[in-house]
């Protein structure tokens, strides 16, 4: 990889052994693993657990010399974690992906780590090479997190830059990297459709991200650059969002005070909650490759939204939330949940939904309902337009 991408690129195979060694001696990393694996013991016996964990890990990673070897080693653990926190993962459209072609996967964004993990899961099990993943530097405050992410094919998006010129240079570099990865390296890319998660469940593509893809190739027509990047819209649907209550609290605080300040370590807690929390069923849909003649980012964003919102799998809870929301619109002809789902499935959903509502403070409930109702509104509005 060219030197200009040094600060953002994933690690290459030659760097893997040294980075693994660095992780094995990183106290913060070993402490985090101890807390994750042995939550009760890690406080009083943390000092004792860390060397034991380091020893066990050293045995596990001995002889790993490449990123793909590492992914093969880690995959069973990822599968276990994914399967443990869901009632099953299904995917569709993956059969349309061609072997030997690099794609730009653009996905809706609900969870910091698990969104790209589920995409990887689907692509890996389809026996295709996993994409390189865009991750914001705001999530990489600890050096071991940065090491782990860059070992797993993540590249860094510099979001915490404030100066306009520096920001422009960072986006220019990111644009060049994404184009280089797909067109020269033949390596796919995964990126979210907007900066930050859609906390209100309203998945919208930010056209600024689409303009960024074109920035490093300004002298070529926008439509031509888009075609060469092989865009695939991806819809990730979670039956239940493990972070829904935290998102409702944040949205309520913003609505009532005009701002929201994250507490120290809040991102880390969201990451752990997102990975380990119960999600119900999960469905990942890979849409059709975008091949049209899109003159500008706005037109392209509309097509991405059409596919991402249209291919989103609606579960019973989404209809229950829609029925409870103030945004019901008779003109949309949204069917009642009982006409779409079997009684037993609906009853299960009703029980879980009422539990979630019951645990949410009354003044925040509207924001919880909105997260689940918005996908219904969006999909039926599309049907109406069509």
Short mmCIF file of C-alpha atoms in Angstrom, two decimals:
data_model
loop_
_atom_site.label_atom_id
_atom_site.label_comp_id
_atom_site.label_asym_id
_atom_site.label_seq_id
_atom_site.Cartn_x
_atom_site.Cartn_y
_atom_site.Cartn_z
CA UNK A 1 0.00 0.00 0.00
CA UNK A 2 1.31 3.42 -0.92
CA UNK A 3 2.85 5.60 1.80
CA UNK A 4 0.14 8.27 1.53
CA UNK A 5 -2.32 5.94 3.28
CA UNK A 6 0.05 5.01 6.12
CA UNK A 7 -2.02 6.73 8.83
CA UNK A 8 -5.38 5.17 7.90
CA UNK A 9 -4.82 1.80 6.21
CA UNK A 10 -5.37 -1.65 7.79
CA UNK A 11 -2.32 -3.69 8.80
CA UNK A 12 -0.83 -5.92 6.15
CA UNK A 13 0.21 -9.56 6.55
CA UNK A 14 3.86 -8.75 7.32
CA UNK A 15 2.80 -6.63 10.32
CA UNK A 16 0.51 -9.22 11.93
CA UNK A 17 3.03 -11.07 14.20
CA UNK A 18 4.44 -7.85 15.69
CA UNK A 19 0.99 -6.36 16.37
CA UNK A 20 -0.16 -9.60 18.02
CA UNK A 21 2.94 -9.51 20.26
CA UNK A 22 2.17 -5.89 21.17
CA UNK A 23 -1.40 -6.84 22.14
CA UNK A 24 -0.19 -9.70 24.33
CA UNK A 25 1.74 -7.25 26.47
CA UNK A 26 -0.95 -4.52 26.53
CA UNK A 27 -2.35 -4.30 30.06
CA UNK A 28 -5.47 -2.38 29.01
CA UNK A 29 -6.32 -5.04 26.40
CA UNK A 30 -5.76 -7.95 28.79
CA UNK A 31 -7.79 -6.13 31.46
CA UNK A 32 -10.67 -5.62 29.01
CA UNK A 33 -10.58 -9.33 28.08
CA UNK A 34 -10.54 -10.31 31.76
CA UNK A 35 -13.62 -8.12 32.42
CA UNK A 36 -15.42 -9.57 29.41
CA UNK A 37 -14.62 -13.23 30.16
CA UNK A 38 -14.71 -13.15 33.98
CA UNK A 39 -16.80 -10.12 35.01
CA UNK A 40 -17.04 -11.15 38.68
CA UNK A 41 -13.42 -12.08 39.23
CA UNK A 42 -11.73 -9.37 37.16
CA UNK A 43 -11.89 -6.72 39.94
CA UNK A 44 -10.19 -8.48 42.88
CA UNK A 45 -8.20 -10.98 40.79
CA UNK A 46 -7.48 -8.90 37.69
CA UNK A 47 -3.73 -8.94 38.39
CA UNK A 48 -3.84 -12.74 38.46
CA UNK A 49 -6.10 -13.19 35.42
CA UNK A 50 -4.13 -10.94 33.04
CA UNK A 51 -0.99 -13.12 32.78
CA UNK A 52 -3.17 -16.25 32.50
CA UNK A 53 -5.15 -14.72 29.64
CA UNK A 54 -1.94 -13.54 27.94
CA UNK A 55 -0.51 -17.06 28.18
CA UNK A 56 -3.69 -18.64 26.76
CA UNK A 57 -3.82 -16.08 23.93
CA UNK A 58 -0.16 -16.55 23.08
CA UNK A 59 -0.88 -20.27 22.57
CA UNK A 60 -3.89 -19.44 20.37
CA UNK A 61 -2.06 -17.02 18.06
CA UNK A 62 1.23 -18.87 17.72
CA UNK A 63 2.10 -19.28 14.06
CA UNK A 64 -0.45 -16.76 12.74
CA UNK A 65 1.30 -14.92 9.92
CA UNK A 66 -1.50 -13.24 7.94
CA UNK A 67 -4.78 -11.36 8.27
CA UNK A 68 -6.78 -14.19 6.68
CA UNK A 69 -5.23 -16.78 9.07
CA UNK A 70 -6.25 -14.51 11.94
CA UNK A 71 -9.80 -14.17 10.58
CA UNK A 72 -10.11 -17.97 10.25
CA UNK A 73 -8.96 -18.31 13.86
CA UNK A 74 -11.33 -15.65 15.20
CA UNK A 75 -14.37 -16.60 13.08
CA UNK A 76 -15.69 -19.40 15.37
CA UNK A 77 -15.64 -16.97 18.35
CA UNK A 78 -17.41 -14.29 16.31
CA UNK A 79 -20.01 -16.83 15.14
CA UNK A 80 -20.58 -17.98 18.72
CA UNK A 81 -20.99 -14.42 20.01
CA UNK A 82 -23.32 -13.51 17.13
CA UNK A 83 -25.42 -16.63 17.48
CA UNK A 84 -25.56 -16.43 21.28
CA UNK A 85 -27.12 -12.93 21.19
CA UNK A 86 -29.63 -13.55 18.36
CA UNK A 87 -32.51 -15.88 17.50
CA UNK A 88 -30.87 -16.58 14.16
CA UNK A 89 -29.22 -14.67 11.33
CA UNK A 90 -30.51 -14.84 7.76
CA UNK A 91 -29.25 -13.10 4.65
CA UNK A 92 -30.40 -12.56 1.09
CA UNK A 93 -28.92 -11.21 -2.13
CA UNK A 94 -25.42 -12.49 -1.27
CA UNK A 95 -25.71 -14.97 -4.18
CA UNK A 96 -25.62 -12.01 -6.59
CA UNK A 97 -22.07 -11.04 -5.51
CA UNK A 98 -19.47 -12.15 -8.04
CA UNK A 99 -16.26 -13.81 -7.00
CA UNK A 100 -13.21 -11.75 -8.03
CA UNK A 101 -15.04 -8.40 -8.05
CA UNK A 102 -14.40 -5.71 -5.41
CA UNK A 103 -17.51 -3.90 -4.15
CA UNK A 104 -18.33 -0.77 -2.17
CA UNK A 105 -20.91 -1.92 0.40
CA UNK A 106 -22.99 0.99 1.75
CA UNK A 107 -25.12 0.00 4.73
CA UNK A 108 -27.62 1.51 7.09
CA UNK A 109 -26.03 2.13 10.48
CA UNK A 110 -27.59 1.04 13.77
CA UNK A 111 -24.69 -0.45 15.72
CA UNK A 112 -21.04 0.61 16.02
CA UNK A 113 -19.33 -2.77 15.66
CA UNK A 114 -22.03 -5.32 14.91
CA UNK A 115 -23.26 -3.80 11.60
CA UNK A 116 -20.00 -4.52 9.75
CA UNK A 117 -19.56 -7.77 11.72
CA UNK A 118 -22.89 -9.11 10.37
CA UNK A 119 -21.94 -8.08 6.82
CA UNK A 120 -18.62 -9.85 7.25
CA UNK A 121 -20.42 -12.89 8.65
CA UNK A 122 -22.64 -13.13 5.53
CA UNK A 123 -19.76 -12.52 3.09
CA UNK A 124 -17.35 -14.88 4.87
CA UNK A 125 -19.93 -17.70 4.92
CA UNK A 126 -20.56 -17.10 1.21
CA UNK A 127 -16.83 -17.96 0.77
CA UNK A 128 -15.98 -14.46 -0.52
CA UNK A 129 -13.17 -12.19 0.74
CA UNK A 130 -14.36 -9.92 3.55
CA UNK A 131 -14.31 -6.14 2.93
CA UNK A 132 -12.11 -3.49 4.50
CA UNK A 133 -14.19 -1.61 7.07
CA UNK A 134 -14.42 2.15 7.60
CA UNK A 135 -14.28 3.07 11.30
CA UNK A 136 -14.34 6.52 12.91
CA UNK A 137 -11.28 7.56 14.92
CA UNK A 138 -13.64 8.65 17.74
CA UNK A 139 -13.93 4.94 18.61
CA UNK A 140 -10.19 4.34 18.71
CA UNK A 141 -9.22 6.18 21.88
CA UNK A 142 -7.35 3.15 23.23
CA UNK A 143 -4.36 1.97 21.22
CA UNK A 144 -5.35 -1.71 21.59
CA UNK A 145 -8.77 -1.00 20.02
CA UNK A 146 -7.03 0.62 17.06
CA UNK A 147 -4.67 -2.38 16.78
CA UNK A 148 -7.55 -4.89 16.92
CA UNK A 149 -9.57 -3.02 14.32
CA UNK A 150 -6.68 -2.54 11.90
CA UNK A 151 -5.79 -6.24 12.23
CA UNK A 152 -9.35 -7.02 11.13
CA UNK A 153 -9.11 -5.02 7.89
CA UNK A 154 -10.44 -1.74 9.32
CA UNK A 155 -9.24 1.61 8.03
CA UNK A 156 -9.58 4.89 9.89
CA UNK A 157 -11.91 7.77 9.08
CA UNK A 158 -10.61 10.92 10.77
CA UNK A 159 -13.73 12.49 12.25
CA UNK A 160 -12.21 14.37 15.16
CA UNK A 161 -10.36 16.89 12.96
CA UNK A 162 -11.85 20.36 13.37
CA UNK A 163 -10.03 22.71 10.92
CA UNK A 164 -11.71 23.07 7.53
CA UNK A 165 -8.50 22.61 5.52
CA UNK A 166 -7.40 19.60 7.55
CA UNK A 167 -10.86 18.07 7.16
CA UNK A 168 -10.75 18.57 3.40
CA UNK A 169 -7.30 16.95 3.18
CA UNK A 170 -8.47 13.99 5.30
CA UNK A 171 -11.53 13.43 3.07
CA UNK A 172 -9.40 13.74 -0.07
CA UNK A 173 -7.08 11.06 1.34
CA UNK A 174 -10.00 8.84 2.33
CA UNK A 175 -11.49 9.19 -1.15
CA UNK A 176 -8.19 8.23 -2.76
CA UNK A 177 -7.84 5.24 -0.40
CA UNK A 178 -11.34 3.88 -1.16
CA UNK A 179 -10.81 4.23 -4.92
CA UNK A 180 -7.34 2.67 -4.66
CA UNK A 181 -8.63 -0.26 -2.59
CA UNK A 182 -11.40 -1.15 -5.06
CA UNK A 183 -9.83 -0.25 -8.42
CA UNK A 184 -6.14 -1.12 -7.76
CA UNK A 185 -6.03 -3.60 -4.86
CA UNK A 186 -9.27 -5.37 -5.81
CA UNK A 187 -10.37 -5.23 -2.15
CA UNK A 188 -13.99 -4.49 -1.18
CA UNK A 189 -14.95 -1.70 1.25
CA UNK A 190 -17.74 -1.47 3.84
CA UNK A 191 -18.92 2.00 4.90
CA UNK A 192 -22.02 3.30 6.70
CA UNK A 193 -24.51 5.45 4.75
CA UNK A 194 -24.10 8.33 7.22
CA UNK A 195 -21.76 9.43 10.01
CA UNK A 196 -23.07 8.15 13.34
CA UNK A 197 -25.87 5.67 13.99
CA UNK A 198 -29.48 6.33 12.93
CA UNK A 199 -30.66 6.60 16.52
CA UNK A 200 -34.27 7.31 15.55
CA UNK A 201 -34.46 4.36 13.14
CA UNK A 202 -34.68 6.68 10.12
CA UNK A 203 -32.02 5.31 7.75
CA UNK A 204 -30.91 8.04 5.32
CA UNK A 205 -27.88 8.23 3.04
CA UNK A 206 -25.80 11.35 3.57
CA UNK A 207 -24.93 12.69 0.11
CA UNK A 208 -21.70 14.21 1.53
CA UNK A 209 -20.31 10.68 1.84
CA UNK A 210 -21.16 9.99 -1.81
CA UNK A 211 -19.48 13.24 -2.89
CA UNK A 212 -16.40 12.15 -0.95
CA UNK A 213 -16.01 9.04 -3.17
CA UNK A 214 -15.62 11.39 -6.16
CA UNK A 215 -13.29 13.94 -4.51
CA UNK A 216 -10.03 12.28 -5.54
CA UNK A 217 -11.22 11.86 -9.15
CA UNK A 218 -12.82 15.26 -9.73
CA UNK A 219 -11.77 15.40 -13.40
CA UNK A 220 -13.85 12.28 -14.23
CA UNK A 221 -17.66 12.21 -14.55
CA UNK A 222 -19.44 11.38 -11.27
CA UNK A 223 -21.52 8.60 -12.88
CA UNK A 224 -18.40 6.91 -14.29
CA UNK A 225 -16.60 6.89 -10.91
CA UNK A 226 -19.71 5.46 -9.23
CA UNK A 227 -19.96 2.65 -11.80
CA UNK A 228 -16.31 1.67 -11.27
CA UNK A 229 -16.83 1.42 -7.49
CA UNK A 230 -19.58 -1.24 -7.81
CA UNK A 231 -21.91 0.10 -5.10
CA UNK A 232 -24.07 -2.43 -3.25
CA UNK A 233 -26.73 -1.08 -0.86
CA UNK A 234 -26.96 -3.21 2.31
CA UNK A 235 -29.96 -3.30 4.67
CA UNK A 236 -29.30 -4.63 8.18
CA UNK A 237 -32.48 -5.30 10.17
CA UNK A 238 -32.41 -6.13 13.88
CA UNK A 239 -35.63 -7.35 15.44
CA UNK A 240 -34.53 -5.68 18.70
CA UNK A 241 -31.79 -3.12 19.25
CA UNK A 242 -29.79 -3.78 22.44
CA UNK A 243 -29.04 -0.04 22.67
CA UNK A 244 -32.63 1.16 22.06
CA UNK A 245 -33.18 2.47 25.62
CA UNK A 246 -29.86 4.38 25.60
CA UNK A 247 -30.73 5.90 22.20
CA UNK A 248 -34.19 6.93 23.49
CA UNK A 249 -32.57 8.62 26.49
CA UNK A 250 -30.12 10.49 24.24
CA UNK A 251 -32.86 11.62 21.82
CA UNK A 252 -35.06 12.77 24.74
CA UNK A 253 -32.16 14.72 26.31
CA UNK A 254 -31.38 16.41 22.99
CA UNK A 255 -35.04 17.27 22.40
CA UNK A 256 -35.49 18.80 25.87
CA UNK A 257 -32.11 20.49 26.47
CA UNK A 258 -30.86 21.04 22.91
CA UNK A 259 -27.66 19.03 23.46
CA UNK A 260 -26.28 15.74 24.68
CA UNK A 261 -22.82 15.16 26.14
CA UNK A 262 -21.50 11.60 26.19
CA UNK A 263 -20.26 10.35 29.54
CA UNK A 264 -16.66 9.04 29.67
CA UNK A 265 -16.55 5.44 28.41
CA UNK A 266 -20.08 5.65 26.95
CA UNK A 267 -18.95 4.54 23.46
CA UNK A 268 -17.17 1.54 24.99
CA UNK A 269 -20.33 0.56 26.86
CA UNK A 270 -22.41 0.93 23.67
CA UNK A 271 -19.96 -1.32 21.83
CA UNK A 272 -20.16 -4.07 24.49
CA UNK A 273 -23.95 -3.74 24.78
CA UNK A 274 -24.28 -3.90 20.97
CA UNK A 275 -22.16 -7.06 20.74
CA UNK A 276 -23.53 -9.01 23.72
CA UNK A 277 -27.13 -7.68 23.99
CA UNK A 278 -30.17 -9.61 22.74
CA UNK A 279 -31.14 -8.77 19.13
CA UNK A 280 -33.89 -11.28 18.35
CA UNK A 281 -33.74 -12.18 14.66
CA UNK A 282 -31.34 -10.43 12.31
CA UNK A 283 -31.58 -10.17 8.52
CA UNK A 284 -28.96 -8.77 6.13
CA UNK A 285 -30.00 -7.98 2.57
CA UNK A 286 -27.48 -7.21 -0.17
CA UNK A 287 -29.27 -5.10 -2.78
CA UNK A 288 -28.65 -4.88 -6.50
CA UNK A 289 -25.45 -3.30 -7.76
CA UNK A 290 -26.03 0.33 -8.72
CA UNK A 291 -25.30 0.67 -12.42
CA UNK A 292 -27.49 3.65 -13.43
CA UNK A 293 -26.32 6.99 -14.80
CA UNK A 294 -26.44 9.16 -11.68
CA UNK A 295 -25.56 12.76 -12.43
CA UNK A 296 -24.95 13.78 -8.81
CA UNK A 297 -24.80 12.63 -5.19
CA UNK A 298 -28.41 13.62 -4.47
CA UNK A 299 -29.81 11.31 -7.17
CA UNK A 300 -27.52 8.50 -6.02
CA UNK A 301 -28.57 8.96 -2.37
CA UNK A 302 -32.22 8.62 -3.41
CA UNK A 303 -31.49 5.28 -5.16
CA UNK A 304 -29.51 3.99 -2.15
CA UNK A 305 -32.38 4.97 0.17
CA UNK A 306 -34.90 3.29 -2.13
CA UNK A 307 -33.03 -0.02 -1.88
CA UNK A 308 -31.90 0.20 1.76
CA UNK A 309 -35.36 1.17 3.06
CA UNK A 310 -37.21 -1.08 0.63
CA UNK A 311 -35.13 -4.18 1.45
CA UNK A 312 -35.27 -3.67 5.23
CA UNK A 313 -36.96 -6.69 6.84
CA UNK A 314 -39.86 -5.60 9.04
CA UNK A 315 -40.50 -7.79 12.10
CA UNK A 316 -43.73 -7.90 14.18
CA UNK A 317 -42.29 -5.37 16.67
CA UNK A 318 -41.99 -2.75 13.91
CA UNK A 319 -45.72 -2.97 13.17
CA UNK A 320 -46.60 -2.92 16.88
CA UNK A 321 -44.52 0.23 17.32
CA UNK A 322 -46.11 1.83 14.25
CA UNK A 323 -49.58 1.11 15.68
CA UNK A 324 -48.50 2.83 18.92
CA UNK A 325 -46.93 5.87 17.22
CA UNK A 326 -48.34 9.35 16.57
CA UNK A 327 -47.13 9.15 12.96
CA UNK A 328 -49.79 6.70 11.75
CA UNK A 329 -51.02 7.70 8.32
CA UNK A 330 -54.19 6.10 6.94
CA UNK A 331 -53.14 7.00 3.38
CA UNK A 332 -50.20 4.55 3.62
CA UNK A 333 -52.49 1.50 4.04
CA UNK A 334 -50.17 -0.19 6.54
CA UNK A 335 -51.74 -3.59 7.36
CA UNK A 336 -52.39 -4.56 10.99
CA UNK A 337 -49.75 -6.84 12.52
CA UNK A 338 -52.28 -9.68 13.05
CA UNK A 339 -52.92 -9.91 9.31
CA UNK A 340 -49.20 -10.46 8.60
CA UNK A 341 -47.89 -12.72 11.37
CA UNK A 342 -48.97 -15.95 13.08
CA UNK A 343 -50.62 -15.51 16.47
CA UNK A 344 -47.79 -17.19 18.40
CA UNK A 345 -45.06 -15.10 16.75
CA UNK A 346 -47.06 -11.92 17.37
CA UNK A 347 -47.69 -12.80 21.02
CA UNK A 348 -43.95 -13.33 21.60
CA UNK A 349 -43.24 -9.95 20.04
CA UNK A 350 -45.98 -8.26 22.06
CA UNK A 351 -44.56 -9.62 25.33
CA UNK A 352 -41.02 -8.45 24.51
CA UNK A 353 -42.22 -5.05 23.21
CA UNK A 354 -44.32 -4.39 26.33
CA UNK A 355 -41.36 -5.32 28.52
CA UNK A 356 -39.16 -2.81 26.68
CA UNK A 357 -41.79 -0.07 26.90
CA UNK A 358 -42.31 -0.82 30.59
CA UNK A 359 -38.60 -0.44 31.35
CA UNK A 360 -38.39 2.88 29.46
CA UNK A 361 -39.20 6.05 31.48
CA UNK A 362 -42.61 7.36 30.33
CA UNK A 363 -41.28 10.66 28.97
CA UNK A 364 -38.74 8.83 26.76
CA UNK A 365 -41.17 6.25 25.33
CA UNK A 366 -42.06 8.29 22.25
CA UNK A 367 -38.40 8.14 21.17
CA UNK A 368 -38.28 4.37 21.73
CA UNK A 369 -41.46 3.87 19.65
CA UNK A 370 -40.07 6.04 16.84
CA UNK A 371 -36.95 3.84 16.45
CA UNK A 372 -39.13 0.84 15.58
CA UNK A 373 -41.93 2.69 13.75
CA UNK A 374 -39.75 4.67 11.31
CA UNK A 375 -38.72 1.66 9.16
CA UNK A 376 -42.46 0.90 8.60
CA UNK A 377 -43.22 4.51 7.66
CA UNK A 378 -40.26 4.65 5.29
CA UNK A 379 -41.09 1.39 3.53
CA UNK A 380 -44.78 2.12 3.03
CA UNK A 381 -44.06 5.67 1.83
CA UNK A 382 -41.79 4.12 -0.83
CA UNK A 383 -44.58 1.73 -1.86
CA UNK A 384 -46.95 4.66 -2.16
CA UNK A 385 -44.49 6.59 -4.37
CA UNK A 386 -43.93 3.56 -6.58
#
